[in-house]
Each structure stands twice: as C-alpha cells, then as structure tokens.
Amino acid sequence: MLAMNYRGPRRVRADQKPEPKILHPGDAIVRVTRSCICGSDIHLYQGLVPDTRVGSTFGHEFIGVVEEVGSSVQKLKVGDNVLVPFNIACGECVFCKQELYGNCHESNSQATAVGAIFGYSHTAGGFDGGQAEYVRVPYADVGPTVIPEEMDHDDALLLTDVVPTGYQAAEMGGIKKGDTVVVFGAGPVGIMAARCAWLFGAGRVIVIDREEYRLEFVRNYASCEAYNFEEMDDVVLFLKKQTDWFGADVCIDAVGADASGNLLQTITGKKLMMQAGSATALHWAINSVKKGGIISIVGVYGPTDNLIPIGNVLNKGLTIRANQASVKRLLPRLIEHVLAGRLNPKALITHRFPLEEVAEAYHIFTSKLDNCIKPVLIPPSARN
Ligand SMILES: NC(=O)c1ccc[n+]([C@@H]2O[C@H](COP(=O)([O-])OP(=O)(O)OC[C@H]3O[C@@H](n4cnc5c(N)ncnc54)[C@H](O)[C@@H]3O)[C@@H](O)[C@H]2O)c1
Ligand SMILES: [Zn+2]
Ligand SMILES: [Zn+2]
C-alpha cells in the first residue's frame, strides 16, 4: 500500500509499505478515505518528539471504511464508515474508566504519561498512523465511531482531533460567564478553542498569532479579536492593557513546542534541543493571565524538561490544566453540536493533496504557505 514514510527531520515521502494485518482479535483494519496533517505532526516532522523512528507512518486524524475485523470485535462490521479518535484506548483500565482516554494505561508500554496515539512515535506507543491507504486500529470496539448518515465526512474527519481538542481547551479553562479568554495560536486547534470559548459563556475572546491570514480567518470564524504578536513590543504588556491591567481570566496555550517569538526559547528549545521545545506561548500565557486565573494547555511539549516560569505560577496562585484531548468522552456532545450547526469544522479545511504529494503537503502546512490552515490527504484507493 501507499503510506507516508518518515525519513528523518523535515524529510517525509510517500512509499510502498506492507499492508497492516490483524494482530489481535480486537483489531480492525480500516481503509482510509481521508486523513489530515496536524500541528502535532509538525513536532514529529521537526524531530522534536523523542523516539520518532525512521520508517514510521504518521497520521492520527483519519476516517475510513472498515475492511476487516478481528474475531472478538462486536460493534463494527465490514463496510462501516468510521471516524477514529486519535487516542488509542483500551476502554477498561483505571484511567479509561475515568474517561481519561488520552491517558490509557494499557495501549502504550511507555504509559507513565500519555496513552498510545496513532502515528505518534514510540513515545506514544509506536503504532503506525492513518496517512496511508490502510491502518490497523487496536481496541476497535472502543474508539471508532460510526459516522452518522447525515454528517459530512469532512466534519467527521475533524471530529477525530481538532474539534474535541479545541473544545477541551476551552473546557479545561473553566470559563465562567463573561470571562475574558486569550487563546495563543490561531492554528486549527486555537481557532476551534476560540469558537468553543463562546459555548462556555466567554464575554470576550482574544487570539494571538503572527500569521495575518490566520488572524483574519479566526476573526471571522470565531467572531473574536485577533492580534499579531510581531507587531507588539511586549505581548504580555499589550494583553494587560487590554484587560484593565488585571490580565485575562483564562489563557489557552494552543501552540506547543514549535512556538516562535522568543530567541532564547527558540535556540534552547528548537535548535539545541536543551529543553523539550520552545515554551514561549506558555510563558506568555502564565504572565498575562490574572492572579488566581487558569491556564489551559493543549499545545504539545515533549518530555521532560522545559524552561517555564514556575515561580510566577506559584506567586500568582494559578491553576494549570493540561492534557491530550479525551476524544471519545467528548464525541457524543460534539456530534450533536456539529449536526445542529453550532460548530462548522469543515470550514477549516483549505487544502487537499493526493497522498503521493505528502512531502509537499508537510512543507506547505509547516511553513504556513499558501494561506494553509488545514490540509487533507487523499489516498489513491479513495479517489476512484
Ligand atoms: N492536546 C491535544 O490533544 C492536542 C491535539 C491536537 C493538537 N495539539 C497541539 O495543539 C497545538 C496547535 O495545533 P495546530 O494544529 O493548531 O498547529 P499549527 O501549527 O497549525 O498552529 C500553531 C499556531 O501557533 C502560532 N504561533 C507560533 N508561536 C506562537 C506564539 N508564541 N504565540 C502565539 N501563537 C504562536 C503559529 O503561527 C501557528 O499559527 C500543537 O502543539 C499541537 O501539537 C494538541
Ligand atoms: Zn492532531
Ligand atoms: Zn485504558
């Protein structure tokens, strides 16, 4: 089959690889009809995630058709159209029982922190992902969800990650009615977090990024204010001024390890890799939230060390909440929001590439070229 193949930092290509097989009675094989590239894949692509092995296939956002099921699978049948959450979760362990599907203790043998994630390095379990024609889906009775008949498949695709992650970012912010919420990052996740902040009762939503086309997009899509940090001397001061010098009630980090905007962080985090990514957006979030405020982190950082101003967290009495999104927990209510028209995820999709052009797609998305917000990859077997 054709699949994305990681060859080392900033080198990916489409190659022939063996088709996946059922390895466990609970597995399913899904024929992928479309997949996305995510900001999380940029961290892998840049070589920022430990134990990202040459030869692996990325892709944790995909939908497809069930091609084969293992002998114990009960809820899926061959021919079902499914959306597959990016977390691989057993559904049975102590963490899954608490609906912490991103922290499953069984799916990832390195499970001290994260559960397994499709196509996300051996740190996250070493499973191949869905930027391919076929993918093996473990615990097939737990994650995969049949796409409702009336749902557009582009919407279903974004329900595998972007929508739940943006929603959970807002949810973890503990937004109260009238709160001022600042979202760092106007990528797909930040855009969705800004949109969802209103659903939780925000009174004011401000987004910070440096890509003008994304700021323009989020202003319209999420009816919010949006500002370019490259036009400011000091982002924290700007945000304090915007908020009667108190700071925002809630700050959301939807940027993660690839943040720009601070030379020291960029050099130590991205060039020399002395810390697990650049923590610039997190710095700004901690310093521009008000005393007693809440920081919600969905931007991904590698384990283990980061230069973050923990003293300020203590002295300001902040609450920090962070996690990989628990997609399965959120799906029922988000499917409802999408079908009712309260969320319109597919509007984020700006580009479609044949899987053969995966290298070009990574380059355009990572370098923020051609006004790209969310690129979709279409495998050859889905184009007939
Ligand atoms: N927790 C989860 O479950 C989960 C799921 C999906 C994605 N993520 C993470 O969310 C983050 C965003 O994902 P995405 O797909 O939107 O990525 P993206 O790369 O498309 O967007 C990130 C945006 O941040 C902007 N940016 C860079 N430095 C900044 C700074 N200092 N301040 C403000 N903005 C800055 C970039 O210009 C870009 O527009 C990534 O870290 C990704 O790994 C987490
Ligand atoms: Zn993703
Ligand atoms: Zn589990």
Coordinates of C-alpha atoms and ligand atoms in Angstrom, one line a residue:
M1 CA 0.0 0.0 0.0
L2 CA 1.0 3.6 -0.3
A3 CA 1.9 5.3 3.0
M4 CA 3.6 8.4 4.4
N5 CA 7.1 7.4 5.4
Y6 CA 9.3 9.4 7.9
R7 CA 12.9 9.5 6.8
G8 CA 14.3 11.9 9.5
P9 CA 13.7 15.6 10.5
R10 CA 11.9 17.5 7.7
R11 CA 12.1 14.5 5.3
V12 CA 9.0 12.6 4.6
R13 CA 7.8 10.9 1.4
A14 CA 5.1 8.5 0.1
D15 CA 6.4 5.0 -0.2
Q16 CA 5.1 1.5 -0.7
K17 CA 4.8 -0.4 2.6
P18 CA 3.2 -3.8 3.6
E19 CA -0.5 -3.6 4.3
P20 CA -1.3 -3.9 8.0
K21 CA -2.7 -7.2 9.3
I22 CA -5.0 -8.1 12.2
L23 CA -2.6 -8.9 15.1
H24 CA -5.2 -9.3 17.9
P25 CA -8.8 -10.4 17.9
G26 CA -9.9 -6.9 19.0
D27 CA -8.3 -5.2 16.0
A28 CA -9.9 -3.8 12.8
I29 CA -8.3 -2.8 9.6
V30 CA -9.6 0.5 8.2
R31 CA -9.3 1.6 4.6
V32 CA -8.6 5.3 4.9
T33 CA -10.7 7.6 2.8
R34 CA -9.0 10.8 4.0
S35 CA -6.6 11.9 6.7
C36 CA -5.2 15.3 8.0
I37 CA -1.9 16.7 8.9
C38 CA -2.0 18.2 12.3
G39 CA 0.2 20.8 14.2
S40 CA 1.2 17.8 16.3
D41 CA 2.7 16.2 13.2
I42 CA 4.9 19.3 12.8
H43 CA 6.6 18.5 16.1
L44 CA 7.3 15.0 14.8
Y45 CA 8.4 16.3 11.4
Q46 CA 10.8 18.8 13.1
G47 CA 12.3 15.9 15.1
L48 CA 11.1 17.4 18.5
V49 CA 9.4 14.2 19.7
P50 CA 11.7 11.6 21.3
D51 CA 11.9 8.1 19.7
T52 CA 10.3 9.1 16.3
R53 CA 11.7 6.2 14.2
V54 CA 12.7 6.3 10.6
G55 CA 10.2 4.2 8.6
S56 CA 7.2 5.1 10.7
T57 CA 3.9 6.4 9.3
F58 CA 2.3 9.5 10.9
G59 CA -1.4 10.4 10.9
H60 CA -3.7 10.4 13.9
E61 CA -6.6 12.2 12.2
F62 CA -8.4 9.9 9.8
I63 CA -11.7 8.4 8.7
G64 CA -12.3 5.4 6.6
V65 CA -14.2 2.2 5.9
V66 CA -13.9 -0.9 8.0
E67 CA -12.2 -3.5 5.8
E68 CA -11.7 -6.4 8.2
V69 CA -12.5 -7.1 11.9
G70 CA -10.8 -9.4 14.4
S71 CA -12.8 -12.3 15.8
S72 CA -13.8 -10.6 19.1
V73 CA -15.0 -7.2 17.6
Q74 CA -18.7 -6.8 18.1
K75 CA -19.6 -3.1 17.5
L76 CA -18.1 -2.7 14.0
K77 CA -18.8 -4.5 10.8
V78 CA -17.1 -4.6 7.4
G79 CA -18.3 -1.7 5.3
D80 CA -19.0 0.7 8.2
N81 CA -17.9 4.3 7.7
V82 CA -16.0 5.2 10.9
L83 CA -14.2 8.2 12.4
V84 CA -11.3 7.1 14.6
P85 CA -10.3 9.1 17.7
F86 CA -6.6 9.9 17.8
N87 CA -6.2 8.3 21.2
I88 CA -5.8 4.5 21.3
A89 CA -7.6 3.4 24.4
C90 CA -8.4 0.0 25.9
G91 CA -11.7 1.2 27.5
E92 CA -11.1 -1.0 30.6
C93 CA -8.1 0.3 32.6
V94 CA -8.4 2.6 35.6
F95 CA -7.8 5.7 33.5
C96 CA -10.2 4.8 30.7
K97 CA -12.8 4.1 33.4
Q98 CA -12.5 7.8 34.4
E99 CA -12.9 8.8 30.7
L100 CA -9.2 9.8 30.6
Y101 CA -8.9 8.1 27.2
G102 CA -5.8 10.1 26.4
N103 CA -4.1 8.5 29.4
C104 CA -4.9 4.8 28.8
H105 CA -2.6 2.6 30.8
E106 CA -2.7 -0.4 28.5
S107 CA -2.3 0.8 25.0
N108 CA 1.2 2.2 25.4
S109 CA 4.0 0.3 27.0
Q110 CA 5.7 3.6 27.9
A111 CA 2.4 4.5 29.7
T112 CA 3.8 6.6 32.6
A113 CA 2.3 9.7 30.9
V114 CA 0.5 9.5 27.6
G115 CA -1.6 6.7 26.3
A116 CA -1.0 5.5 22.7
I117 CA -1.7 7.7 19.8
F118 CA -1.8 6.7 16.1
G119 CA 1.3 7.6 14.2
Y120 CA 2.9 9.5 17.0
S121 CA 6.4 8.0 17.7
H122 CA 7.3 5.1 20.0
T123 CA 6.9 7.5 23.0
A124 CA 3.2 7.2 22.2
G125 CA 3.1 3.5 21.6
G126 CA 4.8 3.1 18.2
F127 CA 1.6 2.5 16.2
D128 CA 1.6 3.4 12.5
G129 CA -0.9 6.1 11.6
G130 CA -3.5 6.9 9.0
Q131 CA -1.6 8.9 6.4
A132 CA -1.8 5.7 4.4
E133 CA -4.2 3.6 2.5
Y134 CA -4.8 1.2 5.4
V135 CA -4.3 1.3 9.1
R136 CA -4.6 -1.2 11.9
V137 CA -7.0 0.0 14.6
P138 CA -6.5 -1.7 18.0
Y139 CA -9.3 -1.9 20.5
A140 CA -11.7 -1.5 17.6
D141 CA -14.8 -1.7 19.9
V142 CA -13.7 1.3 22.0
G143 CA -12.6 4.2 19.8
P144 CA -14.0 4.0 16.3
T145 CA -17.4 5.6 15.9
V146 CA -19.8 5.1 13.0
I147 CA -20.3 8.3 11.2
P148 CA -23.9 9.4 11.3
E149 CA -25.6 9.2 7.9
E150 CA -26.4 12.9 7.8
M151 CA -22.8 14.0 8.7
D152 CA -20.4 15.5 6.1
H153 CA -17.3 13.4 6.1
D154 CA -15.0 16.4 6.3
D155 CA -16.8 17.3 9.6
A156 CA -16.3 13.7 10.7
L157 CA -12.6 13.9 9.9
L158 CA -12.1 17.0 12.2
L159 CA -14.0 15.3 15.0
T160 CA -11.1 12.9 15.4
D161 CA -9.0 15.6 17.0
V162 CA -9.3 19.3 16.2
V163 CA -12.9 19.8 17.4
P164 CA -12.5 17.8 20.7
T165 CA -9.1 19.4 21.4
G166 CA -10.4 22.9 20.8
Y167 CA -13.4 22.2 22.9
Q168 CA -11.4 20.6 25.7
A169 CA -9.0 23.5 25.7
A170 CA -12.0 25.8 26.5
E171 CA -13.5 23.3 28.9
M172 CA -10.2 23.0 30.9
G173 CA -10.1 26.8 31.1
G174 CA -13.1 26.6 33.5
I175 CA -14.6 29.6 31.7
K176 CA -17.3 31.4 33.7
K177 CA -19.9 33.7 32.2
G178 CA -18.4 36.9 31.0
D179 CA -14.7 35.8 31.3
T180 CA -12.0 37.2 29.1
V181 CA -10.2 34.3 27.3
V182 CA -6.9 34.7 25.5
V183 CA -6.0 31.9 23.0
F184 CA -2.4 31.7 21.9
G185 CA -2.2 30.2 18.5
A186 CA -4.5 30.6 15.5
G187 CA -3.9 27.1 14.0
P188 CA -6.9 24.8 13.7
V189 CA -6.8 24.0 17.4
G190 CA -6.6 27.6 18.5
I191 CA -9.3 28.6 16.1
M192 CA -11.6 25.9 17.4
A193 CA -10.8 26.7 21.0
A194 CA -11.7 30.4 20.4
R195 CA -15.0 29.3 18.8
C196 CA -15.8 26.9 21.7
A197 CA -14.9 29.5 24.4
W198 CA -18.2 31.2 23.5
L199 CA -20.1 28.0 24.1
F200 CA -18.9 28.1 27.7
G201 CA -20.0 31.7 28.2
A202 CA -16.9 33.8 27.5
G203 CA -17.6 37.5 27.4
R204 CA -14.5 38.4 25.3
V205 CA -12.2 36.2 23.2
I206 CA -8.8 37.4 22.1
V207 CA -6.5 35.3 19.8
I208 CA -2.7 35.9 19.4
D209 CA -0.6 34.6 16.4
R210 CA 1.8 36.1 13.9
E211 CA 0.2 34.8 10.6
E212 CA -2.0 37.5 9.3
Y213 CA -4.1 35.1 7.2
R214 CA -4.9 33.0 10.2
L215 CA -5.8 36.1 12.3
E216 CA -8.1 37.2 9.6
F217 CA -9.7 33.7 9.4
V218 CA -10.2 33.4 13.2
R219 CA -11.8 36.9 13.4
N220 CA -14.5 35.8 11.0
Y221 CA -14.8 32.2 12.0
A222 CA -14.9 32.7 15.8
S223 CA -16.2 36.3 15.9
C224 CA -13.3 37.4 18.1
E225 CA -10.5 39.9 18.4
A226 CA -7.2 38.7 16.9
Y227 CA -3.7 40.4 17.2
N228 CA -0.3 39.9 15.7
F229 CA 2.4 39.5 18.3
E230 CA 5.1 40.5 15.8
E231 CA 3.6 44.0 15.8
M232 CA 3.9 44.4 19.6
D233 CA 6.9 45.3 21.7
D234 CA 5.7 43.2 24.5
V235 CA 2.7 40.8 24.2
V236 CA 2.2 40.5 28.0
L237 CA 2.0 44.3 28.4
F238 CA -0.4 44.5 25.4
L239 CA -2.7 42.0 27.0
K240 CA -2.5 43.6 30.4
K241 CA -3.5 46.9 28.8
Q242 CA -6.4 45.2 27.1
T243 CA -7.7 43.9 30.4
D244 CA -7.6 46.9 32.8
W245 CA -4.2 45.7 33.9
F246 CA -5.6 42.7 35.6
G247 CA -4.8 40.1 32.9
A248 CA -7.2 37.6 31.3
D249 CA -9.3 35.3 33.3
V250 CA -8.2 32.3 31.2
C251 CA -5.3 31.8 28.9
I252 CA -5.1 28.8 26.5
D253 CA -1.8 27.6 25.0
A254 CA -2.7 26.2 21.6
V255 CA 0.8 26.5 20.3
G256 CA 3.1 24.0 22.0
A257 CA 6.7 23.1 21.3
D258 CA 7.2 24.9 18.0
A259 CA 6.4 28.3 19.3
S260 CA 8.3 31.3 17.9
G261 CA 8.6 34.8 19.4
N262 CA 11.5 34.4 21.8
L263 CA 15.1 33.9 20.7
L264 CA 16.3 32.2 23.9
Q265 CA 13.4 29.7 23.8
T266 CA 13.8 29.1 20.1
I267 CA 17.6 28.4 20.4
T268 CA 17.4 26.3 23.6
G269 CA 14.1 24.5 22.6
K270 CA 14.3 24.1 18.9
K271 CA 17.9 24.5 17.7
L272 CA 19.9 23.0 20.5
M273 CA 17.1 20.8 22.0
M274 CA 18.3 21.5 25.5
Q275 CA 14.6 21.6 26.5
A276 CA 11.6 19.8 25.1
G277 CA 10.5 22.5 22.7
S278 CA 10.2 26.3 22.9
A279 CA 7.9 27.3 25.8
T280 CA 7.3 30.9 24.5
A281 CA 3.5 30.7 24.3
L282 CA 3.3 29.1 27.7
H283 CA 5.4 31.9 29.2
W284 CA 3.1 34.5 27.7
A285 CA 0.1 32.6 29.0
I286 CA 1.4 32.4 32.6
N287 CA 2.4 36.0 32.6
S288 CA -0.7 37.5 31.0
V289 CA -3.3 35.7 33.0
K290 CA -4.7 37.5 36.1
K291 CA -3.8 36.4 39.6
G292 CA -5.9 33.3 40.5
G293 CA -6.5 32.7 36.8
I294 CA -6.5 29.4 34.9
I295 CA -4.0 28.2 32.2
S296 CA -5.3 25.6 29.9
I297 CA -2.6 23.8 27.9
V298 CA -3.3 21.7 24.8
G299 CA -0.2 22.7 22.9
V300 CA 2.1 19.7 22.9
Y301 CA 5.5 19.7 24.6
G302 CA 8.0 16.8 24.6
P303 CA 9.0 15.2 27.8
T304 CA 10.7 16.0 30.1
D305 CA 12.3 19.5 30.8
N306 CA 11.1 22.9 29.9
L307 CA 12.1 26.5 30.9
I308 CA 8.8 27.7 32.3
P309 CA 8.3 30.5 34.9
I310 CA 7.0 28.2 37.7
G311 CA 7.7 30.9 40.3
N312 CA 5.2 33.1 38.6
V313 CA 2.7 30.3 38.7
L314 CA 3.1 30.0 42.4
N315 CA 3.1 33.7 43.2
K316 CA 0.0 34.4 41.1
G317 CA -1.8 31.4 42.5
L318 CA -2.6 29.9 39.1
T319 CA -4.3 26.7 38.2
I320 CA -2.8 24.8 35.3
R321 CA -4.8 22.2 33.5
A322 CA -3.5 20.3 30.6
N323 CA -4.0 17.0 28.7
Q324 CA -4.3 15.3 25.4
A325 CA -7.9 15.6 24.4
S326 CA -10.2 12.7 25.5
V327 CA -11.9 12.4 22.2
K328 CA -14.2 9.5 23.0
R329 CA -15.5 11.3 26.1
L330 CA -16.5 14.4 24.1
L331 CA -17.7 12.8 20.9
P332 CA -21.4 12.4 21.8
R333 CA -21.9 16.1 22.6
L334 CA -19.7 17.3 19.8
I335 CA -21.5 15.2 17.2
E336 CA -24.7 16.9 18.4
H337 CA -23.1 20.4 18.1
V338 CA -22.0 19.7 14.6
L339 CA -25.3 18.2 13.4
A340 CA -27.2 21.1 15.0
G341 CA -24.9 23.6 13.1
R342 CA -23.4 25.2 16.2
L343 CA -20.0 24.1 15.0
N344 CA -18.8 24.1 11.4
P345 CA -15.5 22.2 11.5
K346 CA -15.1 21.6 7.7
A347 CA -14.7 25.3 7.1
L348 CA -11.1 24.9 8.4
I349 CA -10.1 22.7 5.5
T350 CA -8.2 24.8 3.0
H351 CA -6.1 22.2 1.1
R352 CA -6.5 18.7 -0.4
F353 CA -3.4 16.7 -1.6
P354 CA -3.2 13.3 -3.1
L355 CA -1.2 11.1 -0.6
E356 CA 1.6 10.9 -3.2
E357 CA 2.3 14.6 -2.6
V358 CA 2.7 14.2 1.2
A359 CA 6.1 15.9 1.2
E360 CA 4.7 19.0 -0.5
A361 CA 1.7 19.0 1.9
Y362 CA 4.0 18.9 5.0
H363 CA 6.2 21.6 3.6
I364 CA 3.2 23.9 2.9
F365 CA 1.5 23.3 6.2
T366 CA 4.6 23.6 8.3
S367 CA 5.8 26.8 6.6
K368 CA 2.3 28.3 6.7
L369 CA 2.4 28.9 2.9
D370 CA -0.5 29.5 0.5
N371 CA -2.8 30.5 3.4
C372 CA -2.9 26.9 4.6
I373 CA -5.0 26.2 7.7
K374 CA -5.9 22.5 7.5
P375 CA -4.6 20.1 4.8
V376 CA -6.3 16.8 3.9
L377 CA -4.5 13.9 2.3
I378 CA -6.5 11.6 -0.1
P379 CA -5.1 8.1 -0.7
P380 CA -5.2 6.7 -4.3
S381 CA -7.7 4.0 -3.3
A382 CA -10.1 6.7 -2.2
R383 CA -10.0 8.6 -5.4
N384 CA -11.8 6.2 -7.7
Ligands
LIG1 N1 -3.7 18.2 23.5 C1 -4.1 17.6 22.4 O1 -4.9 16.7 22.5 C2 -3.7 18.1 21.1 C3 -4.4 17.7 19.9 C4 -4.1 18.3 18.7 C5 -3.1 19.3 18.6 N2 -2.5 19.6 19.8 C6 -1.4 20.6 19.8 O2 -2.0 21.9 19.7 C7 -1.0 22.8 19.1 C8 -1.7 23.5 17.9 O3 -2.0 22.6 16.9 P1 -2.4 23.2 15.4 O4 -2.8 22.0 14.6 O5 -3.4 24.3 15.6 O6 -1.0 23.7 15.0 P2 -0.5 24.9 14.0 O7 1.0 24.7 13.9 O8 -1.3 24.9 12.7 O9 -0.8 26.2 14.8 C9 0.0 26.8 15.7 C10 0.0 28.3 15.6 O10 0.7 28.9 16.6 C11 1.3 30.1 16.1 N3 2.4 30.5 17.0 C12 3.7 30.2 17.0 N4 4.3 30.8 18.0 C13 3.3 31.5 18.7 C14 3.3 32.2 19.9 N5 4.5 32.4 20.6 N6 2.2 32.8 20.3 C15 1.0 32.6 19.6 N7 0.9 31.9 18.5 C16 2.1 31.3 18.1 C17 1.7 29.7 14.7 O11 1.9 30.8 13.8 C18 0.5 28.8 14.3 O12 -0.4 29.5 13.5 C19 0.2 21.9 18.7 O13 1.1 22.0 19.7 C20 -0.4 20.5 18.7 O14 0.6 19.6 18.9 C21 -2.8 19.0 21.0
ZN2 ZN -4.0 16.2 15.5
ZN3 ZN -7.2 2.1 29.0

